[in-house]
């Protein structure tokens, strides 16, 4: 692993204690907090004896956002999530969670950073550790999916469905360089090289945030989606969307869930490159995550686009941390 990462123009830093601080509690008297329970590990020293259930990995890179003409700052996202997550009480005593640190971009070499991230995701899956990635630009979705695909290459079950909570399709064709708007187009293109396909369902798509060309690309590739106006927290709307998701759940051996924080209304997530008042609310997403995680097919998750530079009262970081906490609590081990 160390040799693989050292050949790339990207920086890897293992989990750091300085990012996990908070109130101390006596474990014999009251609930512990995340900062007291989290393990700090190095992906280069990972082995079968580590006995970790869930691995947090940071994608500290906003080069893809910069290339996409967005507002840089998401490279600081992983640290901001850890700061808020550290202070949350734990309610998952039977699960062992580790922070595997960050992958960072060097000299604007986004491609090397994505490749390094892909290698780490693949290694975590190979060790039967459930990855929760925190970013960082949404360009990490390409590396994340490729890492999953690599890890499952020789598995008997290998089809991966993608559920993306997002205001954007992120299906832009690469014109010069890949960026935060191209990851799912890249995934489709890579799979087409070997005659493979994936089911991709985007939840929260906003017409005002996607060109007609992107809707045409989605139609060409038979990509299903739910417009943001359909993403209401009512029982009726949620059940309707769950019915729409059942085919992708049935057709896929595994599900990869990716959450772009700009899909949320800016009332809840102001700290993103492209905030919008017309996004979904947290209760809708938590209900949908509960449903998806109960399928016991979710193999990996990530949370993208937190930009602490433009956050307000750390609201977006708090939301991201609570998403990580919820996914950890609801996580089911799956058979690979």
XYZ file of C-alpha atoms in Angstrom:
336
model
C 0.000 0.000 0.000
C 2.750 2.444 0.960
C 4.574 1.771 -2.306
C 1.397 2.333 -4.326
C 0.672 5.682 -2.693
C 4.277 6.875 -2.823
C 4.339 6.637 -6.620
C 1.554 9.211 -6.923
C 1.769 12.995 -6.791
C -0.600 13.187 -3.822
C -0.169 13.506 -0.071
C -1.523 11.025 2.462
C -1.620 11.855 6.177
C -2.900 9.244 8.708
C -5.514 10.040 11.362
C -4.429 12.887 13.691
C -5.365 13.239 17.373
C -5.343 17.045 17.122
C -8.507 16.949 15.009
C -10.453 15.023 17.666
C -11.018 17.123 20.780
C -13.996 17.833 23.024
C -15.574 17.489 26.446
C -14.340 14.537 28.486
C -16.786 12.137 30.094
C -16.120 9.280 32.479
C -17.045 6.139 30.505
C -18.201 4.460 33.730
C -20.762 7.159 34.438
C -22.142 8.607 31.210
C -22.016 8.336 27.437
C -18.672 8.795 25.760
C -18.058 11.176 22.899
C -16.690 10.443 19.447
C -13.293 11.957 20.259
C -12.858 9.474 23.117
C -13.756 6.395 21.099
C -12.312 7.019 17.618
C -9.254 4.986 16.609
C -6.504 6.739 14.652
C -4.969 4.505 11.991
C -2.602 4.560 9.038
C -3.809 2.861 5.847
C -0.203 1.751 5.250
C -0.234 -0.326 8.446
C -3.678 -1.816 8.007
C -3.985 -5.573 8.420
C -6.589 -8.204 9.186
C -5.961 -7.782 12.907
C -7.220 -4.189 12.953
C -10.838 -5.334 13.478
C -12.398 -2.076 12.337
C -16.009 -1.895 11.150
C -16.132 1.639 9.745
C -13.332 3.767 8.326
C -13.497 7.548 7.935
C -11.293 8.876 5.149
C -10.938 12.522 4.171
C -10.642 13.796 0.606
C -8.972 17.142 1.329
C -9.103 18.483 -2.204
C -10.955 21.305 -3.940
C -8.986 21.364 -7.204
C -12.006 19.880 -8.993
C -14.186 22.701 -7.660
C -11.639 25.273 -8.813
C -11.522 23.738 -12.300
C -15.332 23.854 -12.340
C -15.180 27.605 -11.586
C -16.656 27.104 -8.148
C -15.582 28.679 -4.858
C -12.516 26.910 -3.398
C -12.454 25.971 0.293
C -13.714 22.383 0.359
C -10.170 21.101 0.953
C -10.741 22.149 4.573
C -14.029 20.228 4.722
C -12.743 16.988 6.297
C -11.154 18.792 9.220
C -14.346 20.806 9.843
C -16.446 17.624 9.874
C -14.095 15.965 12.372
C -14.233 19.036 14.639
C -18.027 18.769 14.894
C -18.157 14.964 14.909
C -15.643 14.747 17.762
C -18.061 16.472 20.108
C -21.081 14.235 19.442
C -22.057 11.558 21.984
C -21.746 7.996 20.732
C -24.659 5.550 20.485
C -22.934 2.672 18.671
C -21.025 0.804 21.354
C -20.744 -2.392 19.320
C -19.073 -0.733 16.305
C -15.375 0.020 15.947
C -14.700 3.222 14.034
C -11.321 4.532 12.859
C -10.102 7.718 11.218
C -7.691 6.844 8.409
C -6.701 10.450 7.763
C -6.684 12.492 4.565
C -5.651 12.350 0.946
C -4.616 15.802 -0.305
C -3.982 17.297 -3.722
C -0.412 18.323 -4.627
C 0.458 20.883 -7.325
C -3.131 20.876 -8.674
C -2.682 17.224 -9.706
C -6.313 16.203 -9.265
C -5.862 12.973 -11.191
C -3.183 11.662 -8.798
C -5.294 12.643 -5.780
C -8.295 10.756 -7.177
C -6.123 7.708 -7.894
C -4.685 7.732 -4.359
C -8.202 8.035 -2.931
C -9.323 5.125 -5.121
C -6.500 2.918 -3.811
C -7.457 3.646 -0.181
C -11.153 2.942 -0.785
C -10.218 -0.346 -2.464
C -8.025 -1.361 0.468
C -10.717 -0.565 3.041
C -13.269 -2.647 1.140
C -10.766 -5.495 0.743
C -10.399 -5.480 4.547
C -14.220 -5.505 4.919
C -14.208 -2.002 6.390
C -17.153 0.225 5.496
C -15.802 3.576 4.175
C -17.403 6.897 5.026
C -15.538 9.514 2.995
C -15.713 13.236 3.785
C -14.735 15.961 1.345
C -13.704 17.788 -0.497
C -15.089 18.259 -4.011
C -17.597 15.861 -5.521
C -14.936 14.785 -8.008
C -14.070 12.234 -5.320
C -17.091 10.204 -6.480
C -15.134 8.990 -9.508
C -12.247 7.774 -7.352
C -14.650 6.304 -4.823
C -16.539 4.254 -7.411
C -13.340 3.101 -9.127
C -11.986 1.964 -5.757
C -15.136 -0.050 -5.101
C -14.993 -1.563 -8.574
C -11.339 -2.519 -8.127
C -12.000 -4.181 -4.768
C -14.914 -6.201 -6.186
C -13.174 -7.147 -9.438
C -12.870 -10.827 -8.525
C -15.982 -11.056 -6.356
C -18.913 -13.233 -7.366
C -21.232 -10.268 -6.798
C -19.996 -6.977 -8.199
C -22.757 -4.755 -9.630
C -22.836 -1.369 -7.879
C -25.826 0.962 -8.028
C -25.266 4.660 -7.351
C -27.655 6.823 -5.314
C -26.664 10.495 -5.470
C -28.334 13.133 -3.287
C -27.475 16.253 -5.253
C -28.775 19.384 -6.957
C -26.595 18.507 -9.972
C -26.285 15.481 -12.257
C -22.477 15.911 -12.403
C -22.631 14.334 -15.861
C -20.629 16.931 -17.764
C -18.390 15.484 -20.473
C -14.688 16.220 -19.995
C -13.742 19.028 -22.382
C -10.216 19.763 -21.151
C -9.774 18.409 -17.633
C -12.001 16.466 -15.238
C -13.604 18.455 -12.438
C -16.298 18.339 -9.765
C -18.993 18.371 -12.469
C -17.763 15.310 -14.412
C -17.497 12.279 -12.042
C -20.580 10.312 -13.069
C -19.921 10.851 -16.764
C -16.412 9.498 -16.105
C -17.822 6.449 -14.322
C -20.174 5.681 -17.204
C -17.356 6.127 -19.733
C -15.033 3.772 -17.817
C -17.696 1.085 -17.567
C -18.541 1.364 -21.265
C -14.956 0.423 -22.121
C -15.651 -3.101 -20.854
C -19.326 -3.282 -21.770
C -20.463 -2.772 -18.178
C -23.252 -0.574 -16.859
C -24.361 0.880 -13.574
C -27.745 2.084 -12.380
C -27.467 5.737 -11.349
C -30.322 7.518 -9.556
C -29.984 11.218 -8.704
C -32.185 12.651 -5.956
C -32.814 16.398 -5.658
C -31.973 17.530 -9.197
C -32.730 21.223 -9.772
C -33.646 22.392 -13.254
C -32.095 25.777 -12.552
C -28.752 24.102 -11.789
C -28.509 21.809 -14.838
C -28.479 22.673 -18.537
C -30.782 21.017 -21.040
C -27.748 19.184 -22.401
C -27.270 17.474 -19.028
C -30.894 16.341 -19.004
C -30.322 14.979 -22.518
C -27.228 13.079 -21.347
C -29.249 11.627 -18.472
C -31.930 10.506 -20.921
C -29.371 8.948 -23.280
C -27.947 6.842 -20.457
C -31.404 6.032 -19.015
C -30.548 7.730 -15.736
C -33.433 8.053 -13.325
C -33.817 11.128 -11.145
C -36.138 12.941 -8.749
C -36.579 16.699 -9.161
C -36.109 18.715 -5.982
C -39.829 19.556 -5.845
C -40.513 15.825 -5.385
C -38.191 15.634 -2.373
C -40.589 16.645 0.375
C -40.480 15.106 3.868
C -44.145 14.008 3.677
C -44.906 10.290 4.161
C -46.621 10.147 0.768
C -43.703 11.697 -1.164
C -41.101 9.590 0.614
C -42.972 6.347 -0.029
C -43.397 7.274 -3.690
C -39.657 7.870 -4.072
C -38.836 4.662 -2.231
C -40.964 2.777 -4.756
C -39.004 4.422 -7.569
C -35.749 3.237 -5.992
C -36.795 -0.392 -5.626
C -35.710 -1.405 -9.175
C -32.142 -0.109 -8.671
C -32.017 -1.821 -5.268
C -33.206 -5.082 -6.797
C -30.841 -4.888 -9.799
C -27.715 -4.064 -7.766
C -25.599 -6.324 -5.599
C -24.349 -3.260 -3.725
C -25.295 0.398 -3.319
C -22.910 3.339 -3.159
C -24.494 6.422 -1.571
C -22.990 9.825 -2.271
C -24.324 13.030 -0.721
C -23.472 16.437 -2.144
C -24.297 18.973 0.552
C -25.389 21.515 -2.092
C -28.496 19.377 -2.576
C -29.759 20.653 0.782
C -31.537 23.975 1.054
C -29.095 26.754 1.902
C -31.155 27.252 5.067
C -29.471 24.060 6.309
C -26.274 23.994 4.234
C -24.983 27.500 3.462
C -21.347 26.340 3.450
C -21.136 24.929 -0.080
C -19.770 26.273 -3.345
C -23.227 26.470 -4.969
C -25.911 27.067 -2.289
C -29.582 27.100 -3.238
C -32.723 27.888 -1.226
C -34.655 25.290 -3.247
C -32.951 22.121 -1.954
C -34.275 19.345 0.256
C -34.298 19.412 4.055
C -32.364 17.096 6.409
C -35.399 15.137 7.606
C -36.102 13.986 4.043
C -32.513 12.761 3.587
C -32.363 10.994 6.960
C -35.613 9.159 6.163
C -34.259 8.090 2.777
C -30.935 6.984 4.278
C -32.797 4.910 6.857
C -34.652 3.144 4.044
C -31.528 2.576 1.935
C -29.348 1.352 4.790
C -32.068 -1.100 5.817
C -31.607 -2.873 2.456
C -28.233 -4.108 3.822
C -26.754 -3.486 0.366
C -24.994 -0.186 1.055
C -21.263 -0.832 0.675
C -19.923 2.707 1.027
C -20.888 6.370 1.495
C -19.404 9.802 1.045
C -20.354 13.393 1.867
C -19.014 16.071 -0.478
C -18.621 19.814 -0.979
C -18.441 21.191 2.568
C -16.738 24.582 2.331
C -15.976 25.870 5.863
C -14.761 29.235 4.485
C -18.326 30.230 3.639
C -20.217 28.244 6.281
C -22.491 30.069 8.731
C -22.241 29.202 12.449
C -20.722 25.871 11.327
C -24.246 24.721 10.362
C -23.122 22.792 7.284
C -20.287 21.106 9.169
C -22.733 20.121 11.926
C -25.113 18.674 9.323
C -22.284 16.694 7.695
C -21.139 15.377 11.090
C -24.633 14.257 11.983
C -24.930 12.476 8.645
C -21.730 10.564 9.447
C -23.061 9.758 12.921
C -26.418 8.570 11.550
C -24.818 6.374 8.871
C -22.524 4.875 11.514
C -25.437 4.040 13.807
C -27.541 2.536 10.998
C -24.683 0.718 9.231
C -25.183 -3.016 8.561
C -22.386 -5.380 7.715
C -22.850 -6.880 4.249
C -21.538 -10.104 2.803
C -19.057 -9.673 -0.062
